[in-house]
C-alpha cells in the first residue's frame, strides 16, 4: 500500500469516526459527510490513472454530482431545522414530531 492510498484511507476513516463520535450539531455531521465524499472522489479520480483504464473515468463526476445533491439537501435541512427549532443540535431534532 502506497502512502497515497494510506492518506485517502485514513481521511475516510477519520471523517467516518468524526461522524460517529461528534453528533452534537447538524453542521458538523454534514462536514464529516462532505469530507468522506471528498476523499472518495479523490480516490476514484486517481484510480483510473493508476490502472491505466478509461472504463471508469465518469465515475468521479457521478460521485461529485451525488455529493453536490447531498450537500444541497443537507443545507436545506439545516436551514429548515434552524428556523423551526432555533438551533442545529441533533438531540433537539425528533423526526417523529411535526
mmCIF file with all atom_site columns, N, CA and C in Angstrom, residues 35-93:
data_model
loop_
_atom_site.group_PDB
_atom_site.id
_atom_site.type_symbol
_atom_site.label_atom_id
_atom_site.label_alt_id
_atom_site.label_comp_id
_atom_site.label_asym_id
_atom_site.label_entity_id
_atom_site.label_seq_id
_atom_site.pdbx_PDB_ins_code
_atom_site.Cartn_x
_atom_site.Cartn_y
_atom_site.Cartn_z
_atom_site.occupancy
_atom_site.B_iso_or_equiv
_atom_site.pdbx_formal_charge
_atom_site.auth_seq_id
_atom_site.auth_comp_id
_atom_site.auth_asym_id
_atom_site.auth_atom_id
_atom_site.pdbx_PDB_model_num
ATOM 1   N N  . UNK A 1 35 ? -16.491 15.519 3.910   1.00 0.00 ? 35 UNK A N  1
ATOM 2   C CA . UNK A 1 35 ? -15.096 15.081 3.858   1.00 0.00 ? 35 UNK A CA 1
ATOM 3   C C  . UNK A 1 35 ? -14.991 13.621 3.438   1.00 0.00 ? 35 UNK A C  1
ATOM 4   N N  . UNK A 1 36 ? -15.970 12.799 3.814   1.00 0.00 ? 36 UNK A N  1
ATOM 5   C CA . UNK A 1 36 ? -15.996 11.420 3.329   1.00 0.00 ? 36 UNK A CA 1
ATOM 6   C C  . UNK A 1 36 ? -16.174 11.381 1.817   1.00 0.00 ? 36 UNK A C  1
ATOM 7   N N  . UNK A 1 37 ? -17.081 12.186 1.314   1.00 0.00 ? 37 UNK A N  1
ATOM 8   C CA . UNK A 1 37 ? -17.309 12.216 -0.129  1.00 0.00 ? 37 UNK A CA 1
ATOM 9   C C  . UNK A 1 37 ? -16.104 12.785 -0.870  1.00 0.00 ? 37 UNK A C  1
ATOM 10  N N  . UNK A 1 38 ? -15.424 13.751 -0.284  1.00 0.00 ? 38 UNK A N  1
ATOM 11  C CA . UNK A 1 38 ? -14.242 14.317 -0.928  1.00 0.00 ? 38 UNK A CA 1
ATOM 12  C C  . UNK A 1 38 ? -13.107 13.301 -1.020  1.00 0.00 ? 38 UNK A C  1
ATOM 13  N N  . UNK A 1 39 ? -12.905 12.538 0.038   1.00 0.00 ? 39 UNK A N  1
ATOM 14  C CA . UNK A 1 39 ? -11.853 11.521 -0.019  1.00 0.00 ? 39 UNK A CA 1
ATOM 15  C C  . UNK A 1 39 ? -12.209 10.419 -1.007  1.00 0.00 ? 39 UNK A C  1
ATOM 16  N N  . UNK A 1 40 ? -13.485 10.063 -1.094  1.00 0.00 ? 40 UNK A N  1
ATOM 17  C CA . UNK A 1 40 ? -13.898 9.067  -2.087  1.00 0.00 ? 40 UNK A CA 1
ATOM 18  C C  . UNK A 1 40 ? -13.760 9.609  -3.499  1.00 0.00 ? 40 UNK A C  1
ATOM 19  N N  . UNK A 1 41 ? -14.054 10.880 -3.694  1.00 0.00 ? 41 UNK A N  1
ATOM 20  C CA . UNK A 1 41 ? -13.921 11.482 -5.020  1.00 0.00 ? 41 UNK A CA 1
ATOM 21  C C  . UNK A 1 41 ? -12.466 11.500 -5.482  1.00 0.00 ? 41 UNK A C  1
ATOM 22  N N  . UNK A 1 42 ? -11.578 11.895 -4.602  1.00 0.00 ? 42 UNK A N  1
ATOM 23  C CA . UNK A 1 42 ? -10.164 11.944 -4.981  1.00 0.00 ? 42 UNK A CA 1
ATOM 24  C C  . UNK A 1 42 ? -9.627  10.539 -5.238  1.00 0.00 ? 42 UNK A C  1
ATOM 25  N N  . UNK A 1 43 ? -10.033 9.574  -4.413  1.00 0.00 ? 43 UNK A N  1
ATOM 26  C CA . UNK A 1 43 ? -9.585  8.197  -4.628  1.00 0.00 ? 43 UNK A CA 1
ATOM 27  C C  . UNK A 1 43 ? -10.121 7.640  -5.946  1.00 0.00 ? 43 UNK A C  1
ATOM 28  N N  . UNK A 1 44 ? -11.368 7.948  -6.273  1.00 0.00 ? 44 UNK A N  1
ATOM 29  C CA . UNK A 1 44 ? -11.931 7.473  -7.543  1.00 0.00 ? 44 UNK A CA 1
ATOM 30  C C  . UNK A 1 44 ? -11.353 8.214  -8.737  1.00 0.00 ? 44 UNK A C  1
ATOM 31  N N  . UNK A 1 45 ? -10.865 9.419  -8.529  1.00 0.00 ? 45 UNK A N  1
ATOM 32  C CA . UNK A 1 45 ? -10.227 10.152 -9.626  1.00 0.00 ? 45 UNK A CA 1
ATOM 33  C C  . UNK A 1 45 ? -8.841  9.608  -9.941  1.00 0.00 ? 45 UNK A C  1
ATOM 34  N N  . UNK A 1 46 ? -8.142  9.158  -8.940  1.00 0.00 ? 46 UNK A N  1
ATOM 35  C CA . UNK A 1 46 ? -6.783  8.665  -9.143  1.00 0.00 ? 46 UNK A CA 1
ATOM 36  C C  . UNK A 1 46 ? -6.773  7.200  -9.582  1.00 0.00 ? 46 UNK A C  1
ATOM 37  N N  . UNK A 1 47 ? -7.795  6.445  -9.249  1.00 0.00 ? 47 UNK A N  1
ATOM 38  C CA . UNK A 1 47 ? -7.829  5.013  -9.545  1.00 0.00 ? 47 UNK A CA 1
ATOM 39  C C  . UNK A 1 47 ? -7.729  4.684  -11.034 1.00 0.00 ? 47 UNK A C  1
ATOM 40  N N  . UNK A 1 48 ? -8.468  5.343  -11.949 1.00 0.00 ? 48 UNK A N  1
ATOM 41  C CA . UNK A 1 48 ? -8.282  5.012  -13.375 1.00 0.00 ? 48 UNK A CA 1
ATOM 42  C C  . UNK A 1 48 ? -6.908  5.387  -13.912 1.00 0.00 ? 48 UNK A C  1
ATOM 43  N N  . UNK A 1 49 ? -6.293  6.405  -13.337 1.00 0.00 ? 49 UNK A N  1
ATOM 44  C CA . UNK A 1 49 ? -4.955  6.798  -13.779 1.00 0.00 ? 49 UNK A CA 1
ATOM 45  C C  . UNK A 1 49 ? -3.931  5.736  -13.377 1.00 0.00 ? 49 UNK A C  1
ATOM 46  N N  . UNK A 1 50 ? -4.083  5.207  -12.170 1.00 0.00 ? 50 UNK A N  1
ATOM 47  C CA . UNK A 1 50 ? -3.153  4.179  -11.712 1.00 0.00 ? 50 UNK A CA 1
ATOM 48  C C  . UNK A 1 50 ? -3.310  2.877  -12.488 1.00 0.00 ? 50 UNK A C  1
ATOM 49  N N  . UNK A 1 51 ? -4.531  2.517  -12.830 1.00 0.00 ? 51 UNK A N  1
ATOM 50  C CA . UNK A 1 51 ? -4.782  1.266  -13.550 1.00 0.00 ? 51 UNK A CA 1
ATOM 51  C C  . UNK A 1 51 ? -4.683  1.421  -15.055 1.00 0.00 ? 51 UNK A C  1
ATOM 52  N N  . UNK A 1 52 ? -4.511  2.628  -15.535 1.00 0.00 ? 52 UNK A N  1
ATOM 53  C CA . UNK A 1 52 ? -4.398  2.953  -16.955 1.00 0.00 ? 52 UNK A CA 1
ATOM 54  C C  . UNK A 1 52 ? -5.586  2.410  -17.750 1.00 0.00 ? 52 UNK A C  1
ATOM 55  N N  . UNK A 1 53 ? -6.773  2.704  -17.257 1.00 0.00 ? 53 UNK A N  1
ATOM 56  C CA . UNK A 1 53 ? -8.000  2.304  -17.927 1.00 0.00 ? 53 UNK A CA 1
ATOM 57  C C  . UNK A 1 53 ? -8.903  3.519  -18.088 1.00 0.00 ? 53 UNK A C  1
ATOM 58  N N  . UNK A 1 54 ? -9.725  3.493  -19.103 1.00 0.00 ? 54 UNK A N  1
ATOM 59  C CA . UNK A 1 54 ? -10.665 4.591  -19.322 1.00 0.00 ? 54 UNK A CA 1
ATOM 60  C C  . UNK A 1 54 ? -12.100 4.163  -19.051 1.00 0.00 ? 54 UNK A C  1
ATOM 61  N N  . UNK A 1 55 ? -12.278 2.992  -18.480 1.00 0.00 ? 55 UNK A N  1
ATOM 62  C CA . UNK A 1 55 ? -13.629 2.475  -18.271 1.00 0.00 ? 55 UNK A CA 1
ATOM 63  C C  . UNK A 1 55 ? -14.369 3.221  -17.165 1.00 0.00 ? 55 UNK A C  1
ATOM 64  N N  . UNK A 1 56 ? -13.655 3.689  -16.164 1.00 0.00 ? 56 UNK A N  1
ATOM 65  C CA . UNK A 1 56 ? -14.306 4.303  -15.011 1.00 0.00 ? 56 UNK A CA 1
ATOM 66  C C  . UNK A 1 56 ? -13.981 5.784  -14.886 1.00 0.00 ? 56 UNK A C  1
ATOM 67  N N  . UNK A 1 57 ? -13.818 6.466  -15.984 1.00 0.00 ? 57 UNK A N  1
ATOM 68  C CA . UNK A 1 57 ? -13.479 7.889  -15.913 1.00 0.00 ? 57 UNK A CA 1
ATOM 69  C C  . UNK A 1 57 ? -14.682 8.758  -15.585 1.00 0.00 ? 57 UNK A C  1
ATOM 70  N N  . UNK A 1 58 ? -15.890 8.279  -15.826 1.00 0.00 ? 58 UNK A N  1
ATOM 71  C CA . UNK A 1 58 ? -17.080 9.069  -15.499 1.00 0.00 ? 58 UNK A CA 1
ATOM 72  C C  . UNK A 1 58 ? -17.556 8.846  -14.070 1.00 0.00 ? 58 UNK A C  1
ATOM 73  N N  . UNK A 1 59 ? -17.022 7.873  -13.390 1.00 0.00 ? 59 UNK A N  1
ATOM 74  C CA . UNK A 1 59 ? -17.449 7.580  -12.022 1.00 0.00 ? 59 UNK A CA 1
ATOM 75  C C  . UNK A 1 59 ? -17.177 8.734  -11.056 1.00 0.00 ? 59 UNK A C  1
ATOM 76  N N  . UNK A 1 60 ? -16.022 9.407  -11.099 1.00 0.00 ? 60 UNK A N  1
ATOM 77  C CA . UNK A 1 60 ? -15.825 10.545 -10.179 1.00 0.00 ? 60 UNK A CA 1
ATOM 78  C C  . UNK A 1 60 ? -16.798 11.695 -10.422 1.00 0.00 ? 60 UNK A C  1
ATOM 79  N N  . UNK A 1 61 ? -17.159 11.938 -11.668 1.00 0.00 ? 61 UNK A N  1
ATOM 80  C CA . UNK A 1 61 ? -18.125 13.006 -11.954 1.00 0.00 ? 61 UNK A CA 1
ATOM 81  C C  . UNK A 1 61 ? -19.501 12.639 -11.402 1.00 0.00 ? 61 UNK A C  1
ATOM 82  N N  . UNK A 1 62 ? -19.867 11.373 -11.514 1.00 0.00 ? 62 UNK A N  1
ATOM 83  C CA . UNK A 1 62 ? -21.134 10.914 -10.953 1.00 0.00 ? 62 UNK A CA 1
ATOM 84  C C  . UNK A 1 62 ? -21.120 11.038 -9.431  1.00 0.00 ? 62 UNK A C  1
ATOM 85  N N  . UNK A 1 63 ? -20.008 10.686 -8.820  1.00 0.00 ? 63 UNK A N  1
ATOM 86  C CA . UNK A 1 63 ? -19.870 10.813 -7.372  1.00 0.00 ? 63 UNK A CA 1
ATOM 87  C C  . UNK A 1 63 ? -19.926 12.278 -6.938  1.00 0.00 ? 63 UNK A C  1
ATOM 88  N N  . UNK A 1 64 ? -19.315 13.154 -7.702  1.00 0.00 ? 64 UNK A N  1
ATOM 89  C CA . UNK A 1 64 ? -19.343 14.585 -7.399  1.00 0.00 ? 64 UNK A CA 1
ATOM 90  C C  . UNK A 1 64 ? -20.756 15.145 -7.525  1.00 0.00 ? 64 UNK A C  1
ATOM 91  N N  . UNK A 1 65 ? -21.520 14.655 -8.480  1.00 0.00 ? 65 UNK A N  1
ATOM 92  C CA . UNK A 1 65 ? -22.908 15.079 -8.645  1.00 0.00 ? 65 UNK A CA 1
ATOM 93  C C  . UNK A 1 65 ? -23.750 14.670 -7.446  1.00 0.00 ? 65 UNK A C  1
ATOM 94  N N  . UNK A 1 66 ? -23.597 13.423 -7.008  1.00 0.00 ? 66 UNK A N  1
ATOM 95  C CA . UNK A 1 66 ? -24.335 12.968 -5.831  1.00 0.00 ? 66 UNK A CA 1
ATOM 96  C C  . UNK A 1 66 ? -23.902 13.716 -4.573  1.00 0.00 ? 66 UNK A C  1
ATOM 97  N N  . UNK A 1 67 ? -22.638 14.052 -4.493  1.00 0.00 ? 67 UNK A N  1
ATOM 98  C CA . UNK A 1 67 ? -22.145 14.805 -3.345  1.00 0.00 ? 67 UNK A CA 1
ATOM 99  C C  . UNK A 1 67 ? -22.735 16.210 -3.310  1.00 0.00 ? 67 UNK A C  1
ATOM 100 N N  . UNK A 1 68 ? -22.862 16.840 -4.468  1.00 0.00 ? 68 UNK A N  1
ATOM 101 C CA . UNK A 1 68 ? -23.462 18.177 -4.522  1.00 0.00 ? 68 UNK A CA 1
ATOM 102 C C  . UNK A 1 68 ? -24.941 18.122 -4.153  1.00 0.00 ? 68 UNK A C  1
ATOM 103 N N  . UNK A 1 69 ? -25.639 17.091 -4.594  1.00 0.00 ? 69 UNK A N  1
ATOM 104 C CA . UNK A 1 69 ? -27.052 16.933 -4.219  1.00 0.00 ? 69 UNK A CA 1
ATOM 105 C C  . UNK A 1 69 ? -27.194 16.685 -2.722  1.00 0.00 ? 69 UNK A C  1
ATOM 106 N N  . UNK A 1 70 ? -26.298 15.898 -2.166  1.00 0.00 ? 70 UNK A N  1
ATOM 107 C CA . UNK A 1 70 ? -26.327 15.628 -0.734  1.00 0.00 ? 70 UNK A CA 1
ATOM 108 C C  . UNK A 1 70 ? -26.041 16.888 0.066   1.00 0.00 ? 70 UNK A C  1
ATOM 109 N N  . UNK A 1 71 ? -25.118 17.698 -0.404  1.00 0.00 ? 71 UNK A N  1
ATOM 110 C CA . UNK A 1 71 ? -24.791 18.942 0.296   1.00 0.00 ? 71 UNK A CA 1
ATOM 111 C C  . UNK A 1 71 ? -25.955 19.922 0.240   1.00 0.00 ? 71 UNK A C  1
ATOM 112 N N  . UNK A 1 72 ? -26.596 20.034 -0.904  1.00 0.00 ? 72 UNK A N  1
ATOM 113 C CA . UNK A 1 72 ? -27.746 20.928 -1.028  1.00 0.00 ? 72 UNK A CA 1
ATOM 114 C C  . UNK A 1 72 ? -28.904 20.492 -0.156  1.00 0.00 ? 72 UNK A C  1
ATOM 115 N N  . UNK A 1 73 ? -29.171 19.200 -0.122  1.00 0.00 ? 73 UNK A N  1
ATOM 116 C CA . UNK A 1 73 ? -30.244 18.680 0.722   1.00 0.00 ? 73 UNK A CA 1
ATOM 117 C C  . UNK A 1 73 ? -29.915 18.856 2.199   1.00 0.00 ? 73 UNK A C  1
ATOM 118 N N  . UNK A 1 74 ? -28.670 18.622 2.556   1.00 0.00 ? 74 UNK A N  1
ATOM 119 C CA . UNK A 1 74 ? -28.262 18.799 3.948   1.00 0.00 ? 74 UNK A CA 1
ATOM 120 C C  . UNK A 1 74 ? -28.357 20.239 4.405   1.00 0.00 ? 74 UNK A C  1
ATOM 121 N N  . UNK A 1 75 ? -27.959 21.168 3.552   1.00 0.00 ? 75 UNK A N  1
ATOM 122 C CA . UNK A 1 75 ? -28.070 22.582 3.919   1.00 0.00 ? 75 UNK A CA 1
ATOM 123 C C  . UNK A 1 75 ? -29.521 23.036 3.995   1.00 0.00 ? 75 UNK A C  1
ATOM 124 N N  . UNK A 1 76 ? -30.370 22.493 3.131   1.00 0.00 ? 76 UNK A N  1
ATOM 125 C CA . UNK A 1 76 ? -31.801 22.814 3.220   1.00 0.00 ? 76 UNK A CA 1
ATOM 126 C C  . UNK A 1 76 ? -32.392 22.286 4.523   1.00 0.00 ? 76 UNK A C  1
ATOM 127 N N  . UNK A 1 77 ? -31.979 21.086 4.920   1.00 0.00 ? 77 UNK A N  1
ATOM 128 C CA . UNK A 1 77 ? -32.435 20.548 6.204   1.00 0.00 ? 77 UNK A CA 1
ATOM 129 C C  . UNK A 1 77 ? -31.899 21.366 7.373   1.00 0.00 ? 77 UNK A C  1
ATOM 130 N N  . UNK A 1 78 ? -30.678 21.850 7.252   1.00 0.00 ? 78 UNK A N  1
ATOM 131 C CA . UNK A 1 78 ? -30.088 22.679 8.303   1.00 0.00 ? 78 UNK A CA 1
ATOM 132 C C  . UNK A 1 78 ? -30.851 23.983 8.464   1.00 0.00 ? 78 UNK A C  1
ATOM 133 N N  . UNK A 1 79 ? -31.176 24.634 7.365   1.00 0.00 ? 79 UNK A N  1
ATOM 134 C CA . UNK A 1 79 ? -31.919 25.896 7.420   1.00 0.00 ? 79 UNK A CA 1
ATOM 135 C C  . UNK A 1 79 ? -33.321 25.667 7.963   1.00 0.00 ? 79 UNK A C  1
ATOM 136 N N  . UNK A 1 80 ? -33.975 24.604 7.507   1.00 0.00 ? 80 UNK A N  1
ATOM 137 C CA . UNK A 1 80 ? -35.335 24.327 7.972   1.00 0.00 ? 80 UNK A CA 1
ATOM 138 C C  . UNK A 1 80 ? -35.360 23.987 9.460   1.00 0.00 ? 80 UNK A C  1
ATOM 139 N N  . UNK A 1 81 ? -34.414 23.190 9.913   1.00 0.00 ? 81 UNK A N  1
ATOM 140 C CA . UNK A 1 81 ? -34.403 22.836 11.336  1.00 0.00 ? 81 UNK A CA 1
ATOM 141 C C  . UNK A 1 81 ? -34.005 24.014 12.213  1.00 0.00 ? 81 UNK A C  1
ATOM 142 N N  . UNK A 1 82 ? -33.139 24.878 11.720  1.00 0.00 ? 82 UNK A N  1
ATOM 143 C CA . UNK A 1 82 ? -32.764 26.058 12.495  1.00 0.00 ? 82 UNK A CA 1
ATOM 144 C C  . UNK A 1 82 ? -33.931 27.026 12.595  1.00 0.00 ? 82 UNK A C  1
ATOM 145 N N  . UNK A 1 83 ? -34.698 27.140 11.541  1.00 0.00 ? 83 UNK A N  1
ATOM 146 C CA . UNK A 1 83 ? -35.860 28.037 11.590  1.00 0.00 ? 83 UNK A CA 1
ATOM 147 C C  . UNK A 1 83 ? -36.958 27.500 12.489  1.00 0.00 ? 83 UNK A C  1
ATOM 148 N N  . UNK A 1 84 ? -37.179 26.195 12.489  1.00 0.00 ? 84 UNK A N  1
ATOM 149 C CA . UNK A 1 84 ? -38.273 25.651 13.289  1.00 0.00 ? 84 UNK A CA 1
ATOM 150 C C  . UNK A 1 84 ? -37.885 25.421 14.744  1.00 0.00 ? 84 UNK A C  1
ATOM 151 N N  . UNK A 1 85 ? -36.662 24.939 14.993  1.00 0.00 ? 85 UNK A N  1
ATOM 152 C CA . UNK A 1 85 ? -36.254 24.582 16.350  1.00 0.00 ? 85 UNK A CA 1
ATOM 153 C C  . UNK A 1 85 ? -35.361 25.621 17.012  1.00 0.00 ? 85 UNK A C  1
ATOM 154 N N  . UNK A 1 86 ? -34.806 26.538 16.259  1.00 0.00 ? 86 UNK A N  1
ATOM 155 C CA . UNK A 1 86 ? -33.970 27.575 16.833  1.00 0.00 ? 86 UNK A CA 1
ATOM 156 C C  . UNK A 1 86 ? -32.503 27.217 16.964  1.00 0.00 ? 86 UNK A C  1
ATOM 157 N N  . UNK A 1 87 ? -32.140 25.971 16.739  1.00 0.00 ? 87 UNK A N  1
ATOM 158 C CA . UNK A 1 87 ? -30.733 25.566 16.801  1.00 0.00 ? 87 UNK A CA 1
ATOM 159 C C  . UNK A 1 87 ? -30.532 24.358 15.892  1.00 0.00 ? 87 UNK A C  1
ATOM 160 N N  . UNK A 1 88 ? -29.267 23.989 15.731  1.00 0.00 ? 88 UNK A N  1
ATOM 161 C CA . UNK A 1 88 ? -28.981 22.828 14.897  1.00 0.00 ? 88 UNK A CA 1
ATOM 162 C C  . UNK A 1 88 ? -28.481 21.648 15.721  1.00 0.00 ? 88 UNK A C  1
ATOM 163 N N  . UNK A 1 89 ? -28.815 21.621 16.995  1.00 0.00 ? 89 UNK A N  1
ATOM 164 C CA . UNK A 1 89 ? -28.444 20.484 17.841  1.00 0.00 ? 89 UNK A CA 1
ATOM 165 C C  . UNK A 1 89 ? -29.235 19.259 17.404  1.00 0.00 ? 89 UNK A C  1
ATOM 166 N N  . UNK A 1 90 ? -28.534 18.151 17.273  1.00 0.00 ? 90 UNK A N  1
ATOM 167 C CA . UNK A 1 90 ? -29.197 16.941 16.798  1.00 0.00 ? 90 UNK A CA 1
ATOM 168 C C  . UNK A 1 90 ? -30.081 16.301 17.858  1.00 0.00 ? 90 UNK A C  1
ATOM 169 N N  . UNK A 1 91 ? -29.801 16.538 19.132  1.00 0.00 ? 91 UNK A N  1
ATOM 170 C CA . UNK A 1 91 ? -30.643 15.935 20.162  1.00 0.00 ? 91 UNK A CA 1
ATOM 171 C C  . UNK A 1 91 ? -31.993 16.643 20.276  1.00 0.00 ? 91 UNK A C  1
ATOM 172 N N  . UNK A 1 92 ? -32.124 17.863 19.759  1.00 0.00 ? 92 UNK A N  1
ATOM 173 C CA . UNK A 1 92 ? -33.411 18.558 19.767  1.00 0.00 ? 92 UNK A CA 1
ATOM 174 C C  . UNK A 1 92 ? -34.310 18.125 18.618  1.00 0.00 ? 92 UNK A C  1
ATOM 175 N N  . UNK A 1 93 ? -33.725 17.520 17.605  1.00 0.00 ? 93 UNK A N  1
ATOM 176 C CA . UNK A 1 93 ? -34.499 17.136 16.430  1.00 0.00 ? 93 UNK A CA 1
ATOM 177 C C  . UNK A 1 93 ? -35.098 15.756 16.627  1.00 0.00 ? 93 UNK A C  1
#
